[in-house]
PDB file of C-alpha atoms in Angstrom:
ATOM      1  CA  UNK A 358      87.319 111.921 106.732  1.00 74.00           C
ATOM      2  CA  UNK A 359      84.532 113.798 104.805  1.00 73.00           C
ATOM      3  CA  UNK A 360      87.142 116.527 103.388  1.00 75.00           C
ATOM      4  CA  UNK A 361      89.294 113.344 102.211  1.00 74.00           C
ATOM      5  CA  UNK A 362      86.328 111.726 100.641  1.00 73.00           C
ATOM      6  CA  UNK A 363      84.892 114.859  99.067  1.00 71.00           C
ATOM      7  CA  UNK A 364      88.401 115.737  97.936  1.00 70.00           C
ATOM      8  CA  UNK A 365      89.058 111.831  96.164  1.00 71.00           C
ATOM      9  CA  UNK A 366      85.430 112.834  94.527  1.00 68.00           C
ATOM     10  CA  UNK A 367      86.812 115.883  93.333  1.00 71.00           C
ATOM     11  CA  UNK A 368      83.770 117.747  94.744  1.00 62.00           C
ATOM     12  CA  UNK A 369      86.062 119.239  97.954  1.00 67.00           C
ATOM     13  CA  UNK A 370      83.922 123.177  98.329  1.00 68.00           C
ATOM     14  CA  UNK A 371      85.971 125.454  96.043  1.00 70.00           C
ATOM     15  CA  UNK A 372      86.670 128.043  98.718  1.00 77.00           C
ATOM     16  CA  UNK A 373      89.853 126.884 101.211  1.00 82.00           C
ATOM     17  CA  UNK A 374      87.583 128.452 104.483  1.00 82.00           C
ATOM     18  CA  UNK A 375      86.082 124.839 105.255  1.00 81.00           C
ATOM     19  CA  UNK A 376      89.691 123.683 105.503  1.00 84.00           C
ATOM     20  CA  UNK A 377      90.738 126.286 107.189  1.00 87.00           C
ATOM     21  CA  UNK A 378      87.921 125.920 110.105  1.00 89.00           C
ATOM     22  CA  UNK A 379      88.564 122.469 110.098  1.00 87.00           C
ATOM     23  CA  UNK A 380      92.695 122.746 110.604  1.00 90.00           C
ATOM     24  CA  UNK A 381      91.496 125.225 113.048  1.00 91.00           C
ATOM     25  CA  UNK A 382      89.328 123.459 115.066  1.00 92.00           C
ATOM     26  CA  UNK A 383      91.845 120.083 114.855  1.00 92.00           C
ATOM     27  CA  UNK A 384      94.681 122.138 116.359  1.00 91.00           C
ATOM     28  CA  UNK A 385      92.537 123.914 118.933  1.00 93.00           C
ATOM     29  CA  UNK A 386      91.491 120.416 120.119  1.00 94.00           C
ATOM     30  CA  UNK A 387      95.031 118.935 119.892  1.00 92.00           C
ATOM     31  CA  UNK A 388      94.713 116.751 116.920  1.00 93.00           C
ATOM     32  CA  UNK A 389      97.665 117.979 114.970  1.00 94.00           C
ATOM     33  CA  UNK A 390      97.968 114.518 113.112  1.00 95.00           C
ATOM     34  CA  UNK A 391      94.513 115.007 111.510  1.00 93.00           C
ATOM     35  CA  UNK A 392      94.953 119.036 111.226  1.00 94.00           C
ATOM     36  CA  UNK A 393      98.514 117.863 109.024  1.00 95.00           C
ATOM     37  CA  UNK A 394      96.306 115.478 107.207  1.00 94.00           C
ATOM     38  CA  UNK A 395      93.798 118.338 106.515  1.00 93.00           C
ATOM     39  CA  UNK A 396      96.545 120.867 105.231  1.00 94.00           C
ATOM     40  CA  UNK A 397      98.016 118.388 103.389  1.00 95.00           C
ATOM     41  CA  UNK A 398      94.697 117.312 101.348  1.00 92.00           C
ATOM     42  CA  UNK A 399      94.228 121.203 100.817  1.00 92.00           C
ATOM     43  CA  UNK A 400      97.715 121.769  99.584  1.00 94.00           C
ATOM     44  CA  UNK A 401      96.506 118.773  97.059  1.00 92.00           C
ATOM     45  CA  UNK A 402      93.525 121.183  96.022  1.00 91.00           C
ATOM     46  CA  UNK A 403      95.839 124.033  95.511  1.00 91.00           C
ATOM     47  CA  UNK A 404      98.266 122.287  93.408  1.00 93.00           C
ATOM     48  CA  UNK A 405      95.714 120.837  90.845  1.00 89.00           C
ATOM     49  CA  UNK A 406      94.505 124.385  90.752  1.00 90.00           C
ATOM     50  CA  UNK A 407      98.044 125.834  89.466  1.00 93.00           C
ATOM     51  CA  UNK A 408      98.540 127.336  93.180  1.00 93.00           C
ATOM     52  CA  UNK A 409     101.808 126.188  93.714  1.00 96.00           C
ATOM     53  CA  UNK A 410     102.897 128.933  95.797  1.00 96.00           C
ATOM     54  CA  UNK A 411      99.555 128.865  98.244  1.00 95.00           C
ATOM     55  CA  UNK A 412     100.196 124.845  98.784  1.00 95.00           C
ATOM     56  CA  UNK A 413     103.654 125.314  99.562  1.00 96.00           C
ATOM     57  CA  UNK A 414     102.941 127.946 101.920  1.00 96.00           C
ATOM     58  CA  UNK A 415     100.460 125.903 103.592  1.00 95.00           C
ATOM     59  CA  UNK A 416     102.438 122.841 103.974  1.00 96.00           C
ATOM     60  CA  UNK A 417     105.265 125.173 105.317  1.00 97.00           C
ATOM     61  CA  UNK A 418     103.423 126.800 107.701  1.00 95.00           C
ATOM     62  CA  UNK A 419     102.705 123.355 108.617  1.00 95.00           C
ATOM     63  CA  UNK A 420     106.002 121.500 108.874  1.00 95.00           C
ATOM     64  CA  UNK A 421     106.787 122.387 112.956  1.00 94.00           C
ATOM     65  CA  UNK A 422     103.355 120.882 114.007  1.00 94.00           C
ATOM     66  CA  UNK A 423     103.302 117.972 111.946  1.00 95.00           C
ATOM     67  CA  UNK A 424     107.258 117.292 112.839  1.00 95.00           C
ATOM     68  CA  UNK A 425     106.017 117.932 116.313  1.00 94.00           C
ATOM     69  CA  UNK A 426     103.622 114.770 115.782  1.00 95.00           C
ATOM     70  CA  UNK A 427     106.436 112.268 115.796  1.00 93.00           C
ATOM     71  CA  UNK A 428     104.118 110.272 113.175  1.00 93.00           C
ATOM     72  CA  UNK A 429     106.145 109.201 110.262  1.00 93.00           C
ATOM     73  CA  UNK A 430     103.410 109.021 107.881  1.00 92.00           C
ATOM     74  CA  UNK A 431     102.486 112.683 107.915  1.00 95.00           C
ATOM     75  CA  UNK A 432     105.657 113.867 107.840  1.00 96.00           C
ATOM     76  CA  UNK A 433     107.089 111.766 105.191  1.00 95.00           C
ATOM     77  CA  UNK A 434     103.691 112.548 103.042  1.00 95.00           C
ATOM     78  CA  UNK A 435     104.073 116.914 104.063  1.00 97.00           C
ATOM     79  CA  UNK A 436     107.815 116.366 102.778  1.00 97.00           C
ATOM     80  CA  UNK A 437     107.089 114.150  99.558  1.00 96.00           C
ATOM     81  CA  UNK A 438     104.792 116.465  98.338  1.00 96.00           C
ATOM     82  CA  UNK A 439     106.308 120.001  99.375  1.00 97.00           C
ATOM     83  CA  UNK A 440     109.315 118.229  97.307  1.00 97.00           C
ATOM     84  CA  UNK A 441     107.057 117.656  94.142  1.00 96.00           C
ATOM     85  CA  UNK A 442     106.173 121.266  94.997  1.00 97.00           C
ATOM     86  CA  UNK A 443     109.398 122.670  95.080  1.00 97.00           C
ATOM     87  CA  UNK A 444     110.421 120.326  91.843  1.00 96.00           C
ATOM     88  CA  UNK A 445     107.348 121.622  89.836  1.00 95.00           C
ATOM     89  CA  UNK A 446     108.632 125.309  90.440  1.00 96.00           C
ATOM     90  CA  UNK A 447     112.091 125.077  89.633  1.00 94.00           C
ATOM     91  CA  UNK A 448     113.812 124.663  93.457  1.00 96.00           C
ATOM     92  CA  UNK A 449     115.683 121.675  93.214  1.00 94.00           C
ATOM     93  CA  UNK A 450     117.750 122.363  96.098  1.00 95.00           C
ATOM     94  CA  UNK A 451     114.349 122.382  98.247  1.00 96.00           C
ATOM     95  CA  UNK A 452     113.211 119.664  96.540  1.00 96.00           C
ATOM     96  CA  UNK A 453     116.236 117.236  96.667  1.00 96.00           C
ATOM     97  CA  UNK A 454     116.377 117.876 100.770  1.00 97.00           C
ATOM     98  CA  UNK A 455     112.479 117.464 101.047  1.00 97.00           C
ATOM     99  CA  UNK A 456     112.417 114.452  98.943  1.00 96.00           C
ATOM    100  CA  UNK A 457     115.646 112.526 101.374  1.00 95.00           C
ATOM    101  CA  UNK A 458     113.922 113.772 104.105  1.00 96.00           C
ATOM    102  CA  UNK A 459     110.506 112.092 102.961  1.00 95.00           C
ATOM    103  CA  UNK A 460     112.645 108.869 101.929  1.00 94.00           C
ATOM    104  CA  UNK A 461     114.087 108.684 105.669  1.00 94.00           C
ATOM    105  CA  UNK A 462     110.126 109.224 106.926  1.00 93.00           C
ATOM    106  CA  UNK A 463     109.006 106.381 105.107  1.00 89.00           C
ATOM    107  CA  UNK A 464     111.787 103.734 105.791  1.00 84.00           C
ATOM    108  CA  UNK A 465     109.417 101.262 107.617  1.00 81.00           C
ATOM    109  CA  UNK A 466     106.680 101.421 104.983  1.00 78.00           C
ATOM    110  CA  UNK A 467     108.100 100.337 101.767  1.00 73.00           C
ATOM    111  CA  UNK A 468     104.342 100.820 100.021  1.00 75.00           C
ATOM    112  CA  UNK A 469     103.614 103.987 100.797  1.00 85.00           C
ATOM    113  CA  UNK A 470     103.086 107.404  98.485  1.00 88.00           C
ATOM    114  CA  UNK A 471     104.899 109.453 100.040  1.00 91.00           C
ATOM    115  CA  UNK A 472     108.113 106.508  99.525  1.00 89.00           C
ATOM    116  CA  UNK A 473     106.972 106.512  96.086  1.00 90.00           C
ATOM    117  CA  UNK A 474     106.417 110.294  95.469  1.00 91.00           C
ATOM    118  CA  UNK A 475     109.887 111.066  97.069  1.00 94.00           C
ATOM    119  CA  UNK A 476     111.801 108.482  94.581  1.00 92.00           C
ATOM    120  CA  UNK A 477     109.960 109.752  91.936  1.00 93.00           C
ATOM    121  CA  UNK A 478     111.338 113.378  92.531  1.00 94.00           C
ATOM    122  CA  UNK A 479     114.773 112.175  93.677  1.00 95.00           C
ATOM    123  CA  UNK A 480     114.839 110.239  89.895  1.00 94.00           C
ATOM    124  CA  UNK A 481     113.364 113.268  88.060  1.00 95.00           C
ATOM    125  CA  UNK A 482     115.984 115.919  89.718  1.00 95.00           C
ATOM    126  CA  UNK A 483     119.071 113.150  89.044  1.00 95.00           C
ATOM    127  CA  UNK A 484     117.881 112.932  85.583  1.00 94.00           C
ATOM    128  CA  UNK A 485     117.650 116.744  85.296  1.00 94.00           C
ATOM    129  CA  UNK A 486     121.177 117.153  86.049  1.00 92.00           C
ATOM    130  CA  UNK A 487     122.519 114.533  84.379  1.00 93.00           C
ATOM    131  CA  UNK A 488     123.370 112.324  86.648  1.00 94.00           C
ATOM    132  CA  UNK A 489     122.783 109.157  84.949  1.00 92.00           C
ATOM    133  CA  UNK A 490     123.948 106.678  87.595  1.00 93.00           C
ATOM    134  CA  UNK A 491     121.541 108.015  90.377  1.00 92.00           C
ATOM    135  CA  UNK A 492     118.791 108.487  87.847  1.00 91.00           C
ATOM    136  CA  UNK A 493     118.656 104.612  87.072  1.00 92.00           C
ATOM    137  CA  UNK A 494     119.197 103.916  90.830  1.00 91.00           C
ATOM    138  CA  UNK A 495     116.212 106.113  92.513  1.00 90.00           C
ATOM    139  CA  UNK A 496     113.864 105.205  89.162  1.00 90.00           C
ATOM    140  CA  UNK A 497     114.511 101.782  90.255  1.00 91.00           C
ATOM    141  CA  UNK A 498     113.442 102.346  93.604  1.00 85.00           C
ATOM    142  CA  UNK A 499     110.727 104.637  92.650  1.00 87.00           C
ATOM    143  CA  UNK A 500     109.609 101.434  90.350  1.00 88.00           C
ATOM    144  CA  UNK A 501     109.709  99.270  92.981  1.00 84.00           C
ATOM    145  CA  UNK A 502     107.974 101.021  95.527  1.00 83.00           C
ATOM    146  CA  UNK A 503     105.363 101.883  93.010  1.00 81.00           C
ATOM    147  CA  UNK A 504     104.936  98.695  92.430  1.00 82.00           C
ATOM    148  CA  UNK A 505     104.766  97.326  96.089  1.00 76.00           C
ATOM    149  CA  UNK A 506     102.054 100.414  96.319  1.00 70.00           C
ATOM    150  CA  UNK A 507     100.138  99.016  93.986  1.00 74.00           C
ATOM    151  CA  UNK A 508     100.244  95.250  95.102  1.00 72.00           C
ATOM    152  CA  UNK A 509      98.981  96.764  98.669  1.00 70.00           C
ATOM    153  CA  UNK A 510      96.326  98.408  97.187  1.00 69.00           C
ATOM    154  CA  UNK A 511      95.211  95.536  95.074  1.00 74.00           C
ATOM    155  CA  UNK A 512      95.632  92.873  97.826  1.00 74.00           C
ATOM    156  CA  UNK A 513      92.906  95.463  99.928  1.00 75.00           C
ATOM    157  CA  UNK A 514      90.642  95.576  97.065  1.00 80.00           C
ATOM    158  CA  UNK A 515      90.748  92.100  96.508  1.00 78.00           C
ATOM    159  CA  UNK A 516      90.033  91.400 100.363  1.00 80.00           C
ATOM    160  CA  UNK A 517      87.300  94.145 100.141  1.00 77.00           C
ATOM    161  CA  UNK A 518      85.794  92.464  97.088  1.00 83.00           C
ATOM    162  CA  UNK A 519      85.697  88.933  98.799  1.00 81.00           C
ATOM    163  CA  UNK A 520      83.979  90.064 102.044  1.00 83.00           C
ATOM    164  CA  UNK A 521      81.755  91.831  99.386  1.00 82.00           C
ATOM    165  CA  UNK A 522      80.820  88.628  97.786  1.00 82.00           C
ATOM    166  CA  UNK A 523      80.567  86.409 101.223  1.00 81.00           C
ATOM    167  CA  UNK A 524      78.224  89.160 102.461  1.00 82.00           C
ATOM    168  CA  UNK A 525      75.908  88.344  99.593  1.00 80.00           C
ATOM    169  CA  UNK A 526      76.441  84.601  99.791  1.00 83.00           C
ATOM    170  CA  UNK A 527      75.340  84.811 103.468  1.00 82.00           C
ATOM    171  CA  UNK A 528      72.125  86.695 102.576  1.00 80.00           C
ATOM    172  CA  UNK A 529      71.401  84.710  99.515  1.00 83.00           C
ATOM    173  CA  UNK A 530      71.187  81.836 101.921  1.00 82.00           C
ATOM    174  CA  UNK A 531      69.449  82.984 104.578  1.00 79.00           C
TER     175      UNK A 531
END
């Protein structure tokens, strides 16, 4: 949790050896789920430093023990974004299979980034090659999964925001 929140701060240590230890340490103890989670928010800090090719090793080195997991989640999210990955560099191929394969992952959550992620790629390649027809159908699902996303996330902050306020209320009073 303190690598994700350091990493949505953008103040994650600029050396990958702190993610390393802590991937280590997760699979030593037999928490692959939060060791995928870990490689997966380092891959992140690769890619926005133009390290394509380190983040897409690390989420392939990856892909057996998070598949291993049987949690849909990860592996939906560890295939959405090795797809952006693989889209970014030129591998459609890789990309296109990645992307289905995230899409299948993240069936039962219709708001979630890596559905959203994975339809945006899917839209992006069918545009690239000129098919028109599945362009328009995965931007529409892109758009609406964005969307639903988005309504999720604004529904929590709303909620968050109200407890927020009833907090105060309550102390006000007393």
């Amino acid at each position: 949790l303190r690598i994700e929140a350091l990493a949505g701060q953008k103040s994650a240590p600029a050396e990958d050896s702190g993610f390393v230890r802590v991937v280590s340490q997760c699979t030593a103890a037999g928490e692959l789920a939060i060791a995928g989670f870990v490689g997966i928010i380092l891959a992140r800090k690769m890619h926005a430093e133009q390290r394509i090719e380190d983040a897409i090793g690390v989420l392939e080195a990856q892909e057996s023990s998070v598949a291993g997991t049987r949690y849909p989640r990860l592996i939906g999210e560890n295939h959405a974004l090795l797809a952006e990955l693989k889209f970014s560099i030129g591998q459609w191929d890789a990309a296109e299979r990645h992307a289905r394969a995230a899409v299948h992952f993240s069936e039962g959550t219709p708001y979630s980034v890596p559905l959203v992620a994975a339809e945006r790629t899917l839209y992006q390649l069918a545009e690239r090659r000129g098919e028109l027809d599945a362009a328009l159908t995965h931007y529409r699902r892109y758009a609406a999964a964005d969307k639903a996303w988005l309504d999720d996330v604004k529904a929590r902050e709303l909620a968050f925001q109200l407890a927020r306020h009833e907090s105060l209320q309550k102390s006000q009073t007393i």
